[in-house]
XYZ file of C-alpha atoms in Angstrom:
675
model
C 0.000 0.000 0.000
C 1.507 3.302 -1.091
C 1.307 5.928 1.607
C 3.202 8.949 2.834
C 6.501 7.781 4.255
C 10.173 8.674 4.332
C 10.854 6.218 1.511
C 10.445 7.363 -2.072
C 10.275 5.277 -5.219
C 11.116 7.587 -8.077
C 9.424 6.269 -11.222
C 9.918 7.153 -14.874
C 8.705 5.758 -18.186
C 9.122 6.333 -21.911
C 6.999 5.308 -24.883
C 7.774 4.472 -28.504
C 6.372 7.850 -29.547
C 6.152 11.294 -27.983
C 7.568 11.781 -24.493
C 7.777 14.579 -21.970
C 4.622 16.682 -21.710
C 3.036 14.836 -24.687
C 3.736 11.371 -23.313
C 0.821 9.081 -24.121
C -0.953 11.554 -26.418
C -0.117 9.492 -29.521
C -1.270 6.164 -28.020
C 2.163 4.563 -28.367
C 3.253 1.717 -26.098
C 5.673 1.865 -23.164
C 9.215 0.718 -24.033
C 11.185 1.753 -20.935
C 10.586 1.807 -17.167
C 13.086 3.240 -14.680
C 12.824 3.349 -10.891
C 15.015 4.040 -7.890
C 14.441 3.921 -4.122
C 15.452 6.899 -1.995
C 15.703 6.672 1.800
C 15.018 10.211 2.976
C 15.641 9.385 6.614
C 19.107 7.933 6.071
C 19.808 10.160 3.039
C 20.646 7.148 0.877
C 19.915 6.404 -2.745
C 19.297 2.832 -3.844
C 20.142 1.001 -7.037
C 18.910 2.420 -10.342
C 16.709 -0.108 -12.158
C 16.327 0.276 -15.902
C 14.119 -2.251 -17.708
C 13.265 -2.345 -21.403
C 9.711 -3.300 -22.339
C 8.841 -5.154 -25.533
C 5.842 -3.503 -27.266
C 3.378 -5.335 -29.472
C 4.440 -3.135 -32.379
C 8.211 -2.839 -32.802
C 8.373 0.651 -34.227
C 10.068 3.737 -32.746
C 9.682 7.366 -33.735
C 12.694 9.562 -34.388
C 11.854 11.591 -31.273
C 11.895 8.424 -29.175
C 15.236 7.284 -30.593
C 16.756 10.689 -29.899
C 15.541 10.922 -26.295
C 16.152 7.317 -25.206
C 19.089 6.293 -27.464
C 17.211 3.071 -28.161
C 16.754 1.182 -31.415
C 14.311 -1.548 -32.382
C 16.918 -4.285 -31.970
C 17.269 -3.357 -28.290
C 13.626 -4.279 -27.675
C 13.374 -7.613 -29.490
C 14.647 -9.591 -26.481
C 12.953 -7.470 -23.804
C 10.146 -8.728 -21.572
C 6.512 -7.656 -22.091
C 4.910 -5.100 -19.799
C 3.336 -7.591 -17.378
C 6.710 -9.275 -16.712
C 8.453 -5.924 -16.159
C 5.757 -4.877 -13.668
C 6.364 -8.102 -11.751
C 10.081 -7.275 -11.647
C 9.212 -3.826 -10.318
C 7.147 -5.287 -7.483
C 9.761 -7.865 -6.527
C 12.717 -5.452 -6.555
C 10.896 -2.738 -4.575
C 9.656 -5.250 -2.006
C 13.143 -6.701 -1.547
C 14.771 -3.296 -1.014
C 12.043 -2.222 1.420
C 12.677 -5.353 3.502
C 16.409 -4.565 3.574
C 15.596 -1.062 4.844
C 13.118 -2.399 7.384
C 10.252 -0.505 5.794
C 6.830 -1.665 4.677
C 5.514 1.352 2.747
C 6.722 3.896 0.224
C 5.635 6.939 -1.762
C 5.611 6.731 -5.544
C 7.060 9.927 -7.033
C 6.841 10.904 -10.720
C 7.948 13.873 -12.785
C 4.522 14.795 -14.194
C 1.319 12.699 -14.210
C 1.551 11.548 -17.835
C 3.525 8.369 -17.212
C 0.863 7.102 -14.773
C -2.359 8.573 -16.152
C -1.703 8.721 -19.896
C 0.619 5.776 -20.514
C 0.606 3.087 -17.832
C -3.100 2.903 -16.927
C -4.498 3.122 -20.506
C -2.083 0.480 -21.807
C -2.723 -1.860 -18.879
C -6.478 -1.454 -19.444
C -6.200 -2.349 -23.143
C -4.052 -5.398 -22.351
C -6.261 -6.459 -19.400
C -3.404 -6.192 -16.923
C -3.991 -5.688 -13.198
C -1.699 -2.922 -11.980
C -0.117 -3.026 -8.512
C -1.942 -0.946 -5.943
C 0.916 1.536 -5.671
C 0.107 2.919 -9.134
C -3.251 4.255 -7.900
C -1.619 6.828 -5.596
C 1.407 9.004 -6.309
C 2.926 12.449 -5.878
C 3.714 14.743 -8.779
C 7.113 16.420 -8.424
C 6.176 19.233 -10.805
C 3.001 20.073 -8.897
C 4.863 20.055 -5.566
C 7.552 22.275 -7.064
C 4.943 24.795 -8.208
C 3.640 25.024 -4.649
C 7.080 26.017 -3.422
C 7.972 28.207 -6.417
C 4.725 29.504 -7.951
C 6.625 31.976 -10.161
C 8.830 29.355 -11.774
C 6.937 29.352 -15.088
C 4.286 27.236 -16.826
C 4.196 23.537 -16.018
C 4.744 22.375 -19.592
C 8.135 24.147 -19.657
C 9.332 22.586 -16.424
C 12.113 20.017 -16.363
C 14.725 18.982 -13.839
C 17.241 21.509 -15.078
C 14.857 24.446 -14.819
C 13.725 23.339 -11.350
C 17.345 23.118 -10.137
C 18.089 26.572 -11.530
C 15.309 27.972 -9.340
C 16.402 26.095 -6.209
C 20.233 26.287 -6.263
C 20.548 30.066 -5.717
C 18.686 29.596 -2.440
C 21.470 27.424 -0.940
C 25.227 27.674 -0.708
C 25.661 23.930 -0.208
C 25.496 21.250 -2.858
C 22.311 19.478 -3.751
C 21.908 15.726 -3.469
C 19.634 14.268 -6.120
C 18.627 10.842 -7.306
C 18.771 10.451 -11.046
C 17.239 8.357 -13.802
C 16.816 8.224 -17.551
C 15.269 10.980 -19.597
C 15.565 13.706 -16.994
C 13.809 11.805 -14.192
C 15.519 13.409 -11.224
C 13.995 13.929 -7.813
C 15.374 16.517 -5.390
C 15.464 14.715 -2.042
C 17.651 16.752 0.286
C 20.725 18.897 0.634
C 24.209 17.793 1.733
C 25.719 19.878 4.503
C 23.994 22.224 6.887
C 21.184 23.009 6.988
C 19.330 19.941 5.611
C 15.921 20.729 4.190
C 13.127 18.210 3.814
C 9.986 18.859 1.852
C 6.952 16.986 3.037
C 4.656 16.093 0.139
C 1.215 17.472 0.887
C -0.843 16.622 -2.174
C -1.303 13.024 -3.231
C -2.720 12.235 -6.653
C -5.116 9.304 -6.939
C -6.526 7.201 -9.755
C -10.044 5.865 -9.307
C -10.327 2.102 -9.314
C -13.818 2.092 -10.832
C -16.269 4.495 -12.377
C -19.145 5.391 -10.040
C -22.613 5.644 -11.530
C -25.058 8.171 -10.151
C -27.658 10.802 -10.967
C -27.430 14.481 -11.732
C -30.103 17.099 -11.151
C -30.775 19.832 -13.683
C -30.122 22.332 -10.897
C -26.662 20.976 -10.070
C -23.820 23.299 -11.109
C -21.524 21.790 -13.737
C -18.236 23.475 -14.606
C -17.968 23.804 -18.390
C -14.196 23.378 -18.111
C -14.622 19.764 -17.001
C -16.800 18.343 -19.819
C -15.826 16.718 -23.120
C -17.785 15.180 -26.004
C -16.661 11.797 -27.330
C -17.772 10.856 -30.854
C -17.554 7.656 -32.872
C -18.376 5.276 -30.022
C -19.575 1.757 -30.843
C -23.364 1.746 -30.473
C -23.246 -1.035 -27.860
C -20.686 0.718 -25.612
C -21.710 1.377 -22.001
C -20.603 3.944 -19.448
C -18.074 1.423 -18.092
C -16.599 1.011 -21.586
C -16.226 4.779 -21.883
C -14.671 4.988 -18.423
C -12.249 2.274 -19.486
C -11.292 4.307 -22.561
C -10.399 7.207 -20.230
C -8.679 4.928 -17.694
C -6.191 6.831 -15.554
C -8.352 9.963 -15.483
C -10.942 10.545 -12.796
C -14.513 10.875 -14.066
C -17.022 12.553 -11.751
C -19.711 10.393 -10.183
C -22.387 9.754 -12.789
C -20.258 11.700 -15.256
C -20.920 9.625 -18.396
C -24.013 10.576 -20.420
C -24.742 8.587 -23.582
C -26.491 10.666 -26.256
C -29.610 9.448 -28.066
C -30.922 10.310 -31.524
C -34.466 11.383 -32.413
C -35.612 7.748 -32.420
C -34.283 7.181 -28.878
C -31.308 5.120 -30.009
C -27.683 5.805 -29.195
C -25.965 7.942 -31.805
C -22.352 7.080 -31.000
C -21.713 10.162 -28.861
C -21.305 10.700 -25.130
C -20.664 13.611 -22.800
C -18.111 12.929 -20.066
C -17.624 15.070 -16.983
C -14.263 14.922 -15.144
C -13.400 15.928 -11.604
C -11.400 18.987 -12.660
C -10.014 20.907 -15.614
C -6.621 19.174 -15.459
C -8.181 15.769 -16.096
C -10.374 17.267 -18.860
C -7.251 18.605 -20.608
C -5.562 15.219 -20.373
C -8.702 13.638 -21.852
C -8.482 15.975 -24.846
C -5.022 14.539 -25.505
C -6.717 11.213 -26.283
C -8.314 12.573 -29.441
C -8.486 9.789 -32.044
C -7.312 7.092 -29.641
C -8.910 3.715 -30.278
C -11.716 1.797 -28.614
C -11.356 -1.602 -30.204
C -11.033 -0.992 -33.940
C -12.714 2.444 -33.857
C -10.990 5.738 -33.209
C -12.778 8.125 -30.877
C -12.904 11.871 -31.416
C -12.712 14.007 -28.271
C -13.805 17.651 -28.152
C -14.631 20.256 -25.541
C -18.250 20.545 -24.406
C -20.188 22.697 -21.929
C -21.899 22.080 -18.624
C -25.229 23.091 -20.168
C -24.889 20.348 -22.781
C -24.139 17.800 -20.079
C -27.147 18.806 -17.965
C -29.406 18.713 -21.006
C -28.494 15.059 -21.525
C -27.859 13.789 -17.997
C -29.969 16.067 -15.818
C -33.381 15.080 -14.556
C -35.936 15.919 -11.908
C -38.184 12.848 -11.972
C -38.783 11.474 -8.472
C -39.506 8.061 -9.965
C -36.104 8.003 -11.664
C -34.350 9.293 -8.557
C -35.910 6.539 -6.467
C -35.063 3.905 -9.075
C -31.426 5.026 -9.202
C -31.057 5.529 -5.458
C -29.602 2.028 -5.175
C -25.941 2.654 -5.942
C -23.361 0.306 -7.469
C -26.023 -1.400 -9.547
C -25.597 -2.572 -13.140
C -28.319 -1.095 -15.374
C -29.693 -2.997 -18.373
C -32.099 -1.476 -20.887
C -34.816 -3.659 -22.424
C -36.382 -2.534 -25.680
C -39.273 -3.946 -27.689
C -41.390 -5.238 -24.787
C -45.024 -6.102 -25.538
C -47.299 -3.289 -24.390
C -49.141 -5.796 -22.200
C -45.965 -7.005 -20.441
C -46.163 -7.002 -16.635
C -43.317 -6.944 -14.096
C -43.865 -10.650 -13.508
C -43.524 -11.314 -17.253
C -40.166 -9.523 -17.293
C -38.911 -11.326 -14.181
C -39.906 -14.675 -15.673
C -38.208 -13.768 -18.956
C -34.932 -12.928 -17.172
C -35.111 -16.125 -15.130
C -33.623 -17.145 -11.772
C -30.054 -16.907 -13.083
C -30.536 -13.121 -13.470
C -32.249 -12.004 -10.247
C -33.393 -8.388 -10.386
C -32.485 -6.177 -7.436
C -35.479 -6.031 -5.062
C -37.664 -7.875 -7.550
C -40.313 -5.712 -9.193
C -38.882 -2.581 -7.530
C -35.779 -3.038 -9.667
C -37.848 -2.544 -12.833
C -38.660 0.822 -14.368
C -41.150 0.817 -17.265
C -40.938 3.818 -19.579
C -44.365 5.284 -20.324
C -45.902 8.165 -22.225
C -47.494 11.029 -20.262
C -50.928 9.417 -20.592
C -49.674 6.163 -19.057
C -49.349 4.151 -22.273
C -46.301 1.835 -22.278
C -43.520 2.630 -24.723
C -42.027 -0.866 -24.878
C -38.856 0.208 -23.022
C -37.810 -0.711 -19.503
C -34.718 -0.490 -17.312
C -33.583 -3.247 -14.952
C -31.179 -3.165 -11.994
C -28.766 -6.001 -11.199
C -26.582 -6.184 -8.129
C -23.491 -7.588 -9.852
C -21.831 -8.023 -13.216
C -22.500 -11.765 -13.318
C -26.283 -11.323 -13.145
C -26.149 -8.610 -15.815
C -24.117 -10.848 -18.131
C -26.669 -13.633 -17.720
C -29.420 -11.193 -18.676
C -27.542 -9.947 -21.744
C -27.377 -13.517 -23.059
C -31.145 -13.277 -23.584
C -30.663 -10.563 -26.217
C -33.231 -11.038 -29.017
C -35.007 -13.903 -27.267
C -38.813 -14.005 -27.478
C -41.230 -12.620 -24.892
C -44.814 -13.136 -25.977
C -44.617 -12.685 -29.723
C -41.766 -10.135 -29.779
C -38.003 -10.442 -29.584
C -36.446 -8.310 -26.850
C -33.267 -6.258 -27.224
C -31.041 -5.884 -24.156
C -28.207 -3.392 -23.769
C -25.991 -2.042 -21.039
C -27.253 1.317 -19.899
C -26.389 4.211 -17.626
C -28.107 6.430 -15.095
C -27.839 9.333 -17.528
C -29.539 7.296 -20.252
C -32.387 6.484 -17.864
C -32.872 10.201 -17.245
C -32.645 11.010 -20.940
C -35.123 8.344 -22.070
C -37.646 9.287 -19.377
C -37.298 12.985 -20.204
C -37.810 12.264 -23.901
C -40.947 10.160 -23.472
C -42.518 12.293 -20.769
C -42.101 15.429 -22.877
C -43.613 13.822 -26.002
C -47.002 15.241 -27.008
C -49.953 12.893 -26.659
C -51.193 13.743 -30.161
C -48.989 15.012 -32.927
C -49.727 18.417 -34.353
C -52.731 18.243 -36.693
C -53.774 20.842 -39.264
C -56.721 23.046 -38.375
C -59.800 21.880 -40.262
C -61.715 22.647 -42.330
C -59.555 25.694 -43.153
C -57.527 25.239 -46.319
C -53.750 25.180 -45.866
C -52.005 28.150 -47.388
C -48.239 28.708 -47.455
C -46.726 31.858 -48.851
C -43.693 30.130 -50.361
C -43.775 26.334 -50.521
C -40.257 24.929 -50.009
C -40.661 22.616 -53.022
C -43.337 21.177 -55.360
C -42.953 23.660 -58.170
C -45.518 23.186 -60.898
C -43.018 23.196 -63.746
C -41.284 19.937 -64.630
C -37.779 21.433 -64.632
C -34.689 19.294 -64.014
C -33.158 21.607 -61.431
C -32.794 18.949 -58.701
C -30.275 16.237 -57.943
C -30.810 12.966 -56.164
C -28.113 11.537 -53.859
C -28.297 7.768 -53.472
C -26.214 5.551 -51.190
C -25.564 8.070 -48.408
C -24.180 6.692 -45.126
C -27.041 6.349 -42.649
C -25.098 8.565 -40.235
C -24.694 11.356 -42.802
C -25.690 14.786 -41.471
C -26.234 18.116 -43.195
C -22.603 19.064 -42.594
C -21.457 15.930 -44.439
C -23.700 16.686 -47.424
C -22.527 20.286 -47.625
C -18.909 19.150 -47.443
C -19.661 16.563 -50.138
C -21.162 19.258 -52.381
C -18.066 21.418 -51.979
C -18.070 24.559 -54.106
C -21.567 23.780 -55.417
C -23.096 24.483 -51.990
C -23.589 28.136 -52.921
C -25.955 27.070 -55.723
C -28.434 25.314 -53.396
C -31.827 26.955 -53.068
C -32.989 28.050 -49.592
C -34.716 25.143 -47.845
C -33.372 23.001 -50.663
C -31.881 19.938 -48.947
C -34.332 17.115 -48.210
C -33.397 13.843 -46.475
C -35.647 10.917 -47.416
C -36.735 8.769 -44.467
C -38.079 5.231 -44.546
C -41.360 4.058 -42.997
C -39.691 3.733 -39.588
C -38.571 7.361 -39.695
C -34.898 6.504 -40.198
C -32.563 7.757 -42.955
C -33.032 5.742 -46.139
C -29.698 6.698 -47.702
C -31.344 9.032 -50.225
C -31.548 12.803 -50.372
C -32.812 15.411 -52.838
C -31.226 18.823 -53.351
C -32.813 21.713 -55.202
C -30.343 23.760 -57.219
C -30.816 27.282 -58.549
C -31.008 26.110 -62.180
C -30.930 23.047 -64.387
C -27.369 23.878 -65.441
C -26.228 23.897 -61.821
C -27.921 20.538 -61.211
C -26.233 19.100 -64.305
C -22.787 20.271 -63.116
C -23.295 18.730 -59.666
C -24.361 15.411 -61.179
C -21.299 15.390 -63.435
C -18.701 16.344 -60.834
C -20.014 14.626 -57.700
C -21.247 11.304 -59.127
C -19.578 8.417 -57.248
C -17.632 10.809 -55.052
C -16.802 9.342 -51.621
C -18.544 10.267 -48.358
C -17.387 8.443 -45.198
C -15.793 5.550 -47.131
C -18.894 5.120 -49.318
C -19.327 6.333 -52.867
C -22.525 8.278 -53.497
C -24.448 8.241 -56.757
C -25.681 11.634 -57.953
C -28.400 11.961 -60.629
C -30.113 14.966 -62.139
C -33.897 14.843 -61.747
C -36.973 17.006 -61.969
C -38.910 18.769 -59.241
C -41.871 16.537 -60.032
C -39.844 13.366 -59.420
C -38.481 14.747 -56.159
C -41.946 15.766 -54.982
C -43.439 12.325 -55.548
C -40.684 10.580 -53.586
C -40.803 13.057 -50.716
C -44.562 12.600 -50.423
C -44.406 8.833 -50.081
C -44.063 7.653 -53.682
C -41.190 5.710 -55.159
C -38.658 6.449 -57.870
C -36.959 3.377 -59.289
C -35.922 1.803 -62.550
C -39.505 0.940 -63.415
C -40.520 4.585 -63.216
C -42.513 6.806 -60.868
C -45.091 5.460 -58.427
C -47.241 8.146 -56.775
C -48.113 8.044 -53.074
C -51.021 5.680 -52.289
C -54.402 7.298 -51.647
C -57.353 4.894 -51.616
C -60.260 7.313 -51.318
C -60.837 10.942 -52.324
C -59.806 13.034 -49.351
C -58.421 16.367 -48.367
C -55.219 14.988 -46.891
C -53.000 14.192 -48.644
C -53.515 15.797 -52.094
C -51.881 14.212 -55.068
C -48.686 16.076 -56.031
C -49.552 16.078 -59.732
C -53.007 17.638 -59.355
C -53.144 21.177 -60.621
C -56.888 21.849 -60.358
C -59.442 21.622 -57.576
C -61.479 18.448 -57.042
C -64.967 18.527 -55.606
C -65.881 16.236 -52.704
C -68.031 13.173 -53.225
C -71.814 13.744 -53.132
C -73.272 13.845 -49.624
C -76.102 11.403 -48.829
C -77.477 13.027 -45.690
C -79.688 15.620 -47.281
C -77.054 18.131 -48.276
C -77.161 19.757 -51.665
C -75.041 18.293 -54.387
C -73.742 21.760 -55.188
C -69.945 21.660 -55.351
C -68.449 22.621 -52.032
C -65.184 24.298 -51.230
C -62.347 22.886 -53.353
C -60.466 20.040 -51.750
C -57.120 21.037 -53.211
C -55.799 24.488 -53.938
C -54.533 25.114 -57.458
C -50.974 24.957 -56.159
C -49.881 21.707 -54.444
C -48.900 21.889 -50.788
C -47.394 19.855 -48.004
C -48.702 16.434 -47.015
C -49.641 15.143 -43.614
C -47.666 11.924 -44.174
C -44.572 13.283 -45.853
C -41.517 11.060 -45.424
C -38.728 13.587 -45.572
C -36.827 15.946 -43.349
C -35.639 19.337 -44.623
C -32.369 20.321 -42.984
C -30.857 23.227 -44.855
C -30.783 26.040 -44.087
C -33.832 25.960 -41.796
C -34.229 23.834 -38.633
C -35.286 20.196 -39.051
C -38.849 19.604 -40.220
C -40.829 16.445 -39.614
C -44.475 15.315 -39.726
C -44.901 16.179 -36.056
C -43.454 19.675 -36.359
C -44.752 20.903 -39.725
C -47.986 22.790 -39.338
C -50.511 24.166 -41.811
C -50.781 27.892 -42.043
C -54.362 29.132 -41.971
C -55.428 31.338 -44.834
C -56.116 35.007 -44.048
C -59.785 35.730 -43.276
C -60.190 37.711 -46.478
C -58.798 34.968 -48.653
C -60.936 32.395 -46.896
C -64.124 34.438 -47.360
C -63.316 34.874 -51.009
C -62.854 31.146 -51.503
C -66.120 30.372 -49.703
C -68.098 32.924 -51.685
C -66.775 31.510 -54.928
C -67.732 27.979 -53.922
C -71.308 29.012 -52.841
C -71.226 26.299 -50.166
C -69.519 26.041 -46.784
C -67.268 23.163 -45.816
C -68.905 20.394 -43.800
C -67.796 18.039 -41.099
C -64.939 17.828 -38.650
C -61.483 16.327 -38.741
C -60.941 13.485 -36.271
C -57.951 11.316 -35.482
C -58.196 7.731 -34.212
C -55.218 6.338 -32.334
C -54.458 2.851 -31.065
C -56.178 0.890 -33.832
C -55.348 -2.818 -34.156
C -52.717 -3.338 -36.837
C -55.109 -5.762 -38.572
C -57.892 -3.152 -38.810
C -59.192 -2.405 -42.281
C -61.376 0.246 -43.871
C -64.525 -1.845 -43.274
C -63.697 -2.079 -39.562
C -63.406 1.692 -39.299
C -66.630 2.301 -41.217
C -68.379 -0.219 -38.980
C -67.077 1.634 -35.932
C -68.757 4.831 -37.231
C -71.999 3.065 -38.198
C -74.798 5.608 -38.539
C -72.456 8.447 -39.570
C -71.226 9.559 -42.934
C -67.458 9.302 -42.957
C -64.890 10.253 -45.580
C -61.615 8.546 -44.749
C -57.984 9.038 -45.591
C -56.357 5.809 -44.481
C -53.180 5.695 -46.565
C -50.040 4.983 -44.481
C -51.636 6.235 -41.249
C -53.584 3.004 -41.021
C -50.370 0.987 -41.008
C -49.217 2.916 -37.950
C -52.359 2.314 -35.929
C -53.735 5.759 -36.750
C -56.382 7.045 -39.128
C -57.572 10.461 -40.168
C -61.375 10.799 -40.455
C -61.699 13.805 -42.697
C -65.470 14.217 -42.428
C -67.888 12.904 -39.843
C -71.522 13.980 -40.276
């Protein structure tokens, strides 16, 4: 056990890449370890131990060769890191026994060798480090306490520290030395003898602590980073392992979710102080498995937005600390706590039984199909994860490792979701001053991008377009989504002219985006409109969006003239009523696109219909000589097997004009007219 004592073990290391203040920043392996025992009480210096370490990759940078005077041939017969660490333990223990001591203080010249080199490499190689490497003193930090005006820490070395100290004494200085400038000032020969008692011990956390964070808790923006490119199945413990050697604050890992509630490969990490945050930034593009991780600065507000929460239910669920959290997704809506416990089985006992389950629900109490489960140990959690994609009822269940921050984020997302998506005001006709697309002319001023990476964002598309970005119309980038609301790999872009669209198709066709080539074709506004409104565009030609009955929503994109409603059978006059479609096509209720540029994202739940001005509405009514009838209703929660006949039977005795289209497939239906 390392503790404060009058015995120092001065420790130094070098890697195959950058050393000094940048040690460990390039993710290179350790090739040299040096240590020496110093008896402060007897003023004696022990034997200098210098051990070469054989890395997995025998390659040295020029900087490393210059600083260490080593070549690759010197390392071929060296021992691996685990063997050298055993030698360190044995030699230190033997010398301590000779001195009659049982404890020592590990002393390093800067924290990089421990935090940025030794701990990360041991974590990747699944090595268990001796306990002494979890507590140490930093010579540079102690020196700054004594000489605060000595200069910035990155410029400090043994020579500069001695230059500050020597003028203070007329006697010689006794030091213990090592390789690469690892020298520790331990005392002065002659009279008087000065001892410095180390007052600040550095520590490395053994394990990441999960926990909760309130939205009212202060979070220092200088302690937060954003990690990008994470494997989708990575947990908070995996992220903590990536940053091994640095101390993450309790509950300081927040996994980010996309609009569909799935992890998007990003996480916000909060460290205990700015120093550890800065060291984390040095791990930019280090690897987690086969993927490199990007690390950037983030703010406390961003962290609280993801990890903060105020739900008492969540706080009570997460009050049991040191629990492993598993997320279950795809549960039947009728699943009970007993069903979940039976599914997990006796080999995966849930903490406190049903109290260790948290079902995620909508504000009106409807189940979402998600749940979180607490397990008391890693073994139980591993047993549960083996049931990934096994069947419960008639559905397969997905199981993932989760975090306290993800619990907060998922609950916040579902509880803030509106009960009913925004619906257009009826029976007022929708009027938009400038429709973002659907021009009436069949001009080929658009391009279609096919084969986009599913993770492609607006920034990637703009970068892909390059110099042609300036020729994009306002509101002219449209991402095509599939029926599940996820990116389909297609996008349409409206250019300022047909010539501009032709140039883009010629220069960008099969250009690479994120290791994938993207096909670029010139197309017409009409073709783009049909696809964005639910139709298809393939080799066999255009297929318009399905619409089984005449209805107000959605209008057909190719219609250019009004259509009268079907004749009413409840005593109303057959005189044509207000036109169902305006002369100019407009937005659909069930559009399957998202417009990203340059306006904020648009989706079916956020696009609204703009009511016509009173004057325009009165004019339209007077021209039609007949007011609009009926009311617009929405049915939600229909059986997936329900058909049009079932809906008409439900409204028996009423006249109903239906628009079923794709809403029916989602358990919803729009009843355009109920009389």
